[in-house]
C-alpha cells in the first residue's frame, strides 16, 4: 500500500510590536510599495520572527505543549529599536529592516526555543523586515529614503504568537498566543478580607 504524502505546514513563531510601532512600520512599507510600484496589500504586518519550521499538522499540539512549558518561566522585557539598517542576503539580494537595539532578550528567547526542540543554536539577528529580496537597482532606489533613518521606538514584549500557513498559501493564521508566565497575575484574590 502506498504511503500518503503528509502535508507540511509552515509554522512561524513571532513577536508582535505594539500598535504604534506596527503603524509606523506599515507607513514605511507603503512608501516602499509606492516607490517600487508593488501592491501595498502584498506585505505582512510588522513582526519579529523568532523561529520558523515546516512540519505536519499532527505535531502541532506537541509544539504547543512545548511552548507552554517554555513560556511558563519567561519574563517580559522591553524591545528597543533605533534605526533602519540594511543587509545583503545570502541570495545576493538586499533587505531593509528596523534594527533591534537590545537584541539580547530576543536572542535568549530564540535560543530557548531551539533548545526546547533540541536544535543546534544558529546565528540569529532579531529585526523587523521592511523589504526583502531587493534587486540591486531597487536597493539603490530606496537607499536615499531609508538608509540610516532614525527609528526610535520601544515596546513591551510579554508574549509571542504561533502562526501557520498551508503549503502554497501566502497568508499566516494565528494558532495561538503564548503569554509569558512571569507576568501573569497570580490566581490569588486581590484583596484578603478577614472573614
PDB file of C-alpha atoms in Angstrom:
ATOM      1  CA  UNK A   1       0.000   0.000   0.000  1.00  0.00           C
ATOM      2  CA  UNK A   2       1.369   3.390  -0.953  1.00  0.00           C
ATOM      3  CA  UNK A   3       2.111   5.793   1.885  1.00  0.00           C
ATOM      4  CA  UNK A   4       0.151   9.037   1.501  1.00  0.00           C
ATOM      5  CA  UNK A   5       2.397  12.111   1.400  1.00  0.00           C
ATOM      6  CA  UNK A   6       1.838  14.226   4.501  1.00  0.00           C
ATOM      7  CA  UNK A   7       1.044  17.871   4.019  1.00  0.00           C
ATOM      8  CA  UNK A   8       3.574  20.142   5.668  1.00  0.00           C
ATOM      9  CA  UNK A   9       2.537  23.420   7.224  1.00  0.00           C
ATOM     10  CA  UNK A  10       4.812  26.398   7.548  1.00  0.00           C
ATOM     11  CA  UNK A  11       4.940  27.425  11.230  1.00  0.00           C
ATOM     12  CA  UNK A  12       6.384  30.689  12.466  1.00  0.00           C
ATOM     13  CA  UNK A  13       6.884  31.977  15.978  1.00  0.00           C
ATOM     14  CA  UNK A  14       6.674  35.769  16.082  1.00  0.00           C
ATOM     15  CA  UNK A  15       6.799  38.695  18.470  1.00  0.00           C
ATOM     16  CA  UNK A  16       4.312  41.412  17.572  1.00  0.00           C
ATOM     17  CA  UNK A  17       5.306  45.010  18.318  1.00  0.00           C
ATOM     18  CA  UNK A  18       2.805  47.433  19.863  1.00  0.00           C
ATOM     19  CA  UNK A  19       0.166  49.137  17.688  1.00  0.00           C
ATOM     20  CA  UNK A  20       2.166  52.362  17.272  1.00  0.00           C
ATOM     21  CA  UNK A  21       5.296  50.548  16.019  1.00  0.00           C
ATOM     22  CA  UNK A  22       3.160  48.403  13.689  1.00  0.00           C
ATOM     23  CA  UNK A  23       1.570  51.577  12.284  1.00  0.00           C
ATOM     24  CA  UNK A  24       4.941  53.305  11.802  1.00  0.00           C
ATOM     25  CA  UNK A  25       6.453  50.233  10.088  1.00  0.00           C
ATOM     26  CA  UNK A  26       3.360  49.981   7.883  1.00  0.00           C
ATOM     27  CA  UNK A  27       3.867  53.596   6.805  1.00  0.00           C
ATOM     28  CA  UNK A  28       7.402  52.737   5.613  1.00  0.00           C
ATOM     29  CA  UNK A  29       6.161  49.609   3.843  1.00  0.00           C
ATOM     30  CA  UNK A  30       3.583  51.721   1.969  1.00  0.00           C
ATOM     31  CA  UNK A  31       6.292  54.190   0.989  1.00  0.00           C
ATOM     32  CA  UNK A  32       8.440  51.306  -0.318  1.00  0.00           C
ATOM     33  CA  UNK A  33       5.485  49.797  -2.208  1.00  0.00           C
ATOM     34  CA  UNK A  34       4.720  53.163  -3.844  1.00  0.00           C
ATOM     35  CA  UNK A  35       8.363  53.777  -4.736  1.00  0.00           C
ATOM     36  CA  UNK A  36       8.790  50.307  -6.266  1.00  0.00           C
ATOM     37  CA  UNK A  37       5.315  50.203  -7.766  1.00  0.00           C
ATOM     38  CA  UNK A  38       4.306  47.000  -5.972  1.00  0.00           C
ATOM     39  CA  UNK A  39       0.893  46.292  -4.485  1.00  0.00           C
ATOM     40  CA  UNK A  40       0.666  47.701  -0.923  1.00  0.00           C
ATOM     41  CA  UNK A  41      -1.504  44.739   0.137  1.00  0.00           C
ATOM     42  CA  UNK A  42       1.285  42.282  -0.564  1.00  0.00           C
ATOM     43  CA  UNK A  43       3.092  42.701   2.739  1.00  0.00           C
ATOM     44  CA  UNK A  44       2.674  41.235   6.184  1.00  0.00           C
ATOM     45  CA  UNK A  45       2.081  43.029   9.455  1.00  0.00           C
ATOM     46  CA  UNK A  46       5.234  44.098  11.306  1.00  0.00           C
ATOM     47  CA  UNK A  47       6.732  41.297  13.393  1.00  0.00           C
ATOM     48  CA  UNK A  48       9.982  39.898  14.701  1.00  0.00           C
ATOM     49  CA  UNK A  49      10.400  36.279  13.619  1.00  0.00           C
ATOM     50  CA  UNK A  50      11.771  34.049  16.378  1.00  0.00           C
ATOM     51  CA  UNK A  51      11.628  30.646  14.738  1.00  0.00           C
ATOM     52  CA  UNK A  52      10.302  29.059  11.565  1.00  0.00           C
ATOM     53  CA  UNK A  53       9.863  25.429  10.609  1.00  0.00           C
ATOM     54  CA  UNK A  54       7.809  23.165   8.391  1.00  0.00           C
ATOM     55  CA  UNK A  55       6.196  20.076   9.823  1.00  0.00           C
ATOM     56  CA  UNK A  56       2.953  18.051   9.563  1.00  0.00           C
ATOM     57  CA  UNK A  57      -0.086  19.453  11.363  1.00  0.00           C
ATOM     58  CA  UNK A  58      -0.335  16.401  13.609  1.00  0.00           C
ATOM     59  CA  UNK A  59       2.722  17.663  15.524  1.00  0.00           C
ATOM     60  CA  UNK A  60       1.088  20.995  16.229  1.00  0.00           C
ATOM     61  CA  UNK A  61      -0.205  20.001  19.679  1.00  0.00           C
ATOM     62  CA  UNK A  62       3.247  18.721  20.718  1.00  0.00           C
ATOM     63  CA  UNK A  63       4.697  22.036  19.554  1.00  0.00           C
ATOM     64  CA  UNK A  64       2.067  23.991  21.537  1.00  0.00           C
ATOM     65  CA  UNK A  65       2.690  21.926  24.694  1.00  0.00           C
ATOM     66  CA  UNK A  66       6.458  22.505  24.477  1.00  0.00           C
ATOM     67  CA  UNK A  67       5.930  26.243  24.011  1.00  0.00           C
ATOM     68  CA  UNK A  68       3.576  26.339  27.018  1.00  0.00           C
ATOM     69  CA  UNK A  69       6.368  24.862  29.113  1.00  0.00           C
ATOM     70  CA  UNK A  70       8.867  27.340  27.719  1.00  0.00           C
ATOM     71  CA  UNK A  71       6.805  30.483  28.420  1.00  0.00           C
ATOM     72  CA  UNK A  72       5.951  29.468  31.989  1.00  0.00           C
ATOM     73  CA  UNK A  73       9.304  30.773  33.267  1.00  0.00           C
ATOM     74  CA  UNK A  74       9.798  33.528  30.712  1.00  0.00           C
ATOM     75  CA  UNK A  75       9.860  37.121  31.964  1.00  0.00           C
ATOM     76  CA  UNK A  76       8.558  40.052  29.968  1.00  0.00           C
ATOM     77  CA  UNK A  77      11.064  42.555  28.603  1.00  0.00           C
ATOM     78  CA  UNK A  78      11.206  45.777  26.586  1.00  0.00           C
ATOM     79  CA  UNK A  79      12.378  45.819  22.975  1.00  0.00           C
ATOM     80  CA  UNK A  80      14.116  48.971  21.743  1.00  0.00           C
ATOM     81  CA  UNK A  81      14.763  49.944  18.127  1.00  0.00           C
ATOM     82  CA  UNK A  82      16.993  52.781  16.964  1.00  0.00           C
ATOM     83  CA  UNK A  83      17.244  52.953  13.178  1.00  0.00           C
ATOM     84  CA  UNK A  84      16.658  51.398   9.770  1.00  0.00           C
ATOM     85  CA  UNK A  85      19.531  49.186   8.622  1.00  0.00           C
ATOM     86  CA  UNK A  86      20.193  47.117   5.516  1.00  0.00           C
ATOM     87  CA  UNK A  87      21.935  43.827   4.829  1.00  0.00           C
ATOM     88  CA  UNK A  88      22.910  41.683   1.894  1.00  0.00           C
ATOM     89  CA  UNK A  89      21.025  38.391   1.870  1.00  0.00           C
ATOM     90  CA  UNK A  90      22.588  35.030   1.051  1.00  0.00           C
ATOM     91  CA  UNK A  91      20.990  35.115  -2.420  1.00  0.00           C
ATOM     92  CA  UNK A  92      22.881  38.346  -3.229  1.00  0.00           C
ATOM     93  CA  UNK A  93      19.770  40.472  -2.896  1.00  0.00           C
ATOM     94  CA  UNK A  94      19.276  43.167  -0.282  1.00  0.00           C
ATOM     95  CA  UNK A  95      16.904  43.845   2.575  1.00  0.00           C
ATOM     96  CA  UNK A  96      15.952  46.857   4.668  1.00  0.00           C
ATOM     97  CA  UNK A  97      14.904  46.294   8.248  1.00  0.00           C
ATOM     98  CA  UNK A  98      14.333  48.049  11.572  1.00  0.00           C
ATOM     99  CA  UNK A  99      17.117  47.028  13.911  1.00  0.00           C
ATOM    100  CA  UNK A 100      16.667  45.855  17.492  1.00  0.00           C
ATOM    101  CA  UNK A 101      18.995  47.963  19.638  1.00  0.00           C
ATOM    102  CA  UNK A 102      18.936  45.488  22.556  1.00  0.00           C
ATOM    103  CA  UNK A 103      18.931  42.062  20.859  1.00  0.00           C
ATOM    104  CA  UNK A 104      19.946  40.011  23.942  1.00  0.00           C
ATOM    105  CA  UNK A 105      16.462  39.222  25.382  1.00  0.00           C
ATOM    106  CA  UNK A 106      15.223  38.112  21.939  1.00  0.00           C
ATOM    107  CA  UNK A 107      18.423  36.145  21.243  1.00  0.00           C
ATOM    108  CA  UNK A 108      17.986  34.362  24.585  1.00  0.00           C
ATOM    109  CA  UNK A 109      14.360  33.569  23.773  1.00  0.00           C
ATOM    110  CA  UNK A 110      15.359  32.275  20.321  1.00  0.00           C
ATOM    111  CA  UNK A 111      17.991  30.052  21.969  1.00  0.00           C
ATOM    112  CA  UNK A 112      15.402  28.692  24.459  1.00  0.00           C
ATOM    113  CA  UNK A 113      13.094  27.760  21.569  1.00  0.00           C
ATOM    114  CA  UNK A 114      15.903  25.948  19.714  1.00  0.00           C
ATOM    115  CA  UNK A 115      16.942  24.144  22.908  1.00  0.00           C
ATOM    116  CA  UNK A 116      13.329  23.072  23.569  1.00  0.00           C
ATOM    117  CA  UNK A 117      13.237  21.482  20.108  1.00  0.00           C
ATOM    118  CA  UNK A 118      16.729  20.017  20.528  1.00  0.00           C
ATOM    119  CA  UNK A 119      18.090  22.035  17.622  1.00  0.00           C
ATOM    120  CA  UNK A 120      21.606  23.383  17.278  1.00  0.00           C
ATOM    121  CA  UNK A 121      21.961  27.077  18.112  1.00  0.00           C
ATOM    122  CA  UNK A 122      22.025  29.122  14.918  1.00  0.00           C
ATOM    123  CA  UNK A 123      23.065  32.691  14.262  1.00  0.00           C
ATOM    124  CA  UNK A 124      20.097  34.961  14.807  1.00  0.00           C
ATOM    125  CA  UNK A 125      19.623  38.705  14.398  1.00  0.00           C
ATOM    126  CA  UNK A 126      16.233  39.941  15.595  1.00  0.00           C
ATOM    127  CA  UNK A 127      14.753  42.579  13.270  1.00  0.00           C
ATOM    128  CA  UNK A 128      11.533  43.880  11.728  1.00  0.00           C
ATOM    129  CA  UNK A 129      11.736  43.428   7.946  1.00  0.00           C
ATOM    130  CA  UNK A 130      10.663  46.367   5.787  1.00  0.00           C
ATOM    131  CA  UNK A 131      11.622  44.999   2.363  1.00  0.00           C
ATOM    132  CA  UNK A 132      13.493  41.847   1.430  1.00  0.00           C
ATOM    133  CA  UNK A 133      14.866  40.233  -1.747  1.00  0.00           C
ATOM    134  CA  UNK A 134      15.513  43.603  -3.368  1.00  0.00           C
ATOM    135  CA  UNK A 135      17.379  43.693  -6.663  1.00  0.00           C
ATOM    136  CA  UNK A 136      20.471  45.988  -6.645  1.00  0.00           C
ATOM    137  CA  UNK A 137      18.624  48.719  -8.599  1.00  0.00           C
ATOM    138  CA  UNK A 138      15.648  48.614  -6.158  1.00  0.00           C
ATOM    139  CA  UNK A 139      18.066  48.841  -3.246  1.00  0.00           C
ATOM    140  CA  UNK A 140      19.747  51.895  -4.829  1.00  0.00           C
ATOM    141  CA  UNK A 141      16.327  53.437  -5.495  1.00  0.00           C
ATOM    142  CA  UNK A 142      15.223  53.064  -1.836  1.00  0.00           C
ATOM    143  CA  UNK A 143      18.534  53.932  -0.169  1.00  0.00           C
ATOM    144  CA  UNK A 144      18.038  57.732  -0.049  1.00  0.00           C
ATOM    145  CA  UNK A 145      14.700  57.247   1.778  1.00  0.00           C
ATOM    146  CA  UNK A 146      15.734  54.538   4.207  1.00  0.00           C
ATOM    147  CA  UNK A 147      19.479  54.178   4.829  1.00  0.00           C
ATOM    148  CA  UNK A 148      20.336  55.126   8.387  1.00  0.00           C
ATOM    149  CA  UNK A 149      16.909  56.659   9.050  1.00  0.00           C
ATOM    150  CA  UNK A 150      16.291  57.054  12.767  1.00  0.00           C
ATOM    151  CA  UNK A 151      13.522  54.774  14.048  1.00  0.00           C
ATOM    152  CA  UNK A 152      13.477  55.069  17.841  1.00  0.00           C
ATOM    153  CA  UNK A 153      10.654  53.024  19.366  1.00  0.00           C
ATOM    154  CA  UNK A 154      10.192  50.726  22.322  1.00  0.00           C
ATOM    155  CA  UNK A 155       7.514  48.216  23.188  1.00  0.00           C
ATOM    156  CA  UNK A 156       6.799  45.760  25.959  1.00  0.00           C
ATOM    157  CA  UNK A 157       7.206  42.110  24.955  1.00  0.00           C
ATOM    158  CA  UNK A 158       5.128  39.818  27.145  1.00  0.00           C
ATOM    159  CA  UNK A 159       4.105  37.138  24.636  1.00  0.00           C
ATOM    160  CA  UNK A 160       4.764  35.548  21.273  1.00  0.00           C
ATOM    161  CA  UNK A 161       2.403  34.060  18.716  1.00  0.00           C
ATOM    162  CA  UNK A 162       2.465  30.798  16.828  1.00  0.00           C
ATOM    163  CA  UNK A 163       1.334  31.356  13.239  1.00  0.00           C
ATOM    164  CA  UNK A 164       0.869  28.827  10.460  1.00  0.00           C
ATOM    165  CA  UNK A 165       0.085  28.675   6.791  1.00  0.00           C
ATOM    166  CA  UNK A 166      -0.731  25.805   4.500  1.00  0.00           C
ATOM    167  CA  UNK A 167       1.632  24.961   1.662  1.00  0.00           C
ATOM    168  CA  UNK A 168       1.018  27.301  -1.260  1.00  0.00           C
ATOM    169  CA  UNK A 169      -0.733  29.918   0.859  1.00  0.00           C
ATOM    170  CA  UNK A 170       0.779  33.337   1.483  1.00  0.00           C
ATOM    171  CA  UNK A 171      -1.389  34.154   4.499  1.00  0.00           C
ATOM    172  CA  UNK A 172      -0.415  33.116   8.004  1.00  0.00           C
ATOM    173  CA  UNK A 173      -3.163  32.473  10.524  1.00  0.00           C
ATOM    174  CA  UNK A 174      -2.858  32.627  14.296  1.00  0.00           C
ATOM    175  CA  UNK A 175      -2.680  29.238  16.016  1.00  0.00           C
ATOM    176  CA  UNK A 176      -2.192  30.602  19.500  1.00  0.00           C
ATOM    177  CA  UNK A 177      -0.678  33.431  21.515  1.00  0.00           C
ATOM    178  CA  UNK A 178       1.561  32.479  24.426  1.00  0.00           C
ATOM    179  CA  UNK A 179       1.776  34.940  27.322  1.00  0.00           C
ATOM    180  CA  UNK A 180       4.950  34.825  29.388  1.00  0.00           C
ATOM    181  CA  UNK A 181       4.426  33.250  32.817  1.00  0.00           C
ATOM    182  CA  UNK A 182       6.395  35.778  34.830  1.00  0.00           C
ATOM    183  CA  UNK A 183       3.819  38.445  34.134  1.00  0.00           C
ATOM    184  CA  UNK A 184       0.621  36.537  34.656  1.00  0.00           C
ATOM    185  CA  UNK A 185      -1.315  37.911  37.643  1.00  0.00           C
ATOM    186  CA  UNK A 186      -1.470  35.436  40.480  1.00  0.00           C
ATOM    187  CA  UNK A 187      -4.638  33.431  40.859  1.00  0.00           C
ATOM    188  CA  UNK A 188      -4.991  34.595  44.462  1.00  0.00           C
ATOM    189  CA  UNK A 189      -7.778  37.065  45.221  1.00  0.00           C
ATOM    190  CA  UNK A 190      -6.691  40.675  45.053  1.00  0.00           C
ATOM    191  CA  UNK A 191      -7.953  41.574  48.494  1.00  0.00           C
ATOM    192  CA  UNK A 192      -7.712  39.293  51.519  1.00  0.00           C
ATOM    193  CA  UNK A 193     -10.577  40.076  53.819  1.00  0.00           C
ATOM    194  CA  UNK A 194     -10.854  38.897  57.363  1.00  0.00           C
ATOM    195  CA  UNK A 195     -13.808  36.531  57.435  1.00  0.00           C
TER     196      UNK A 195
END
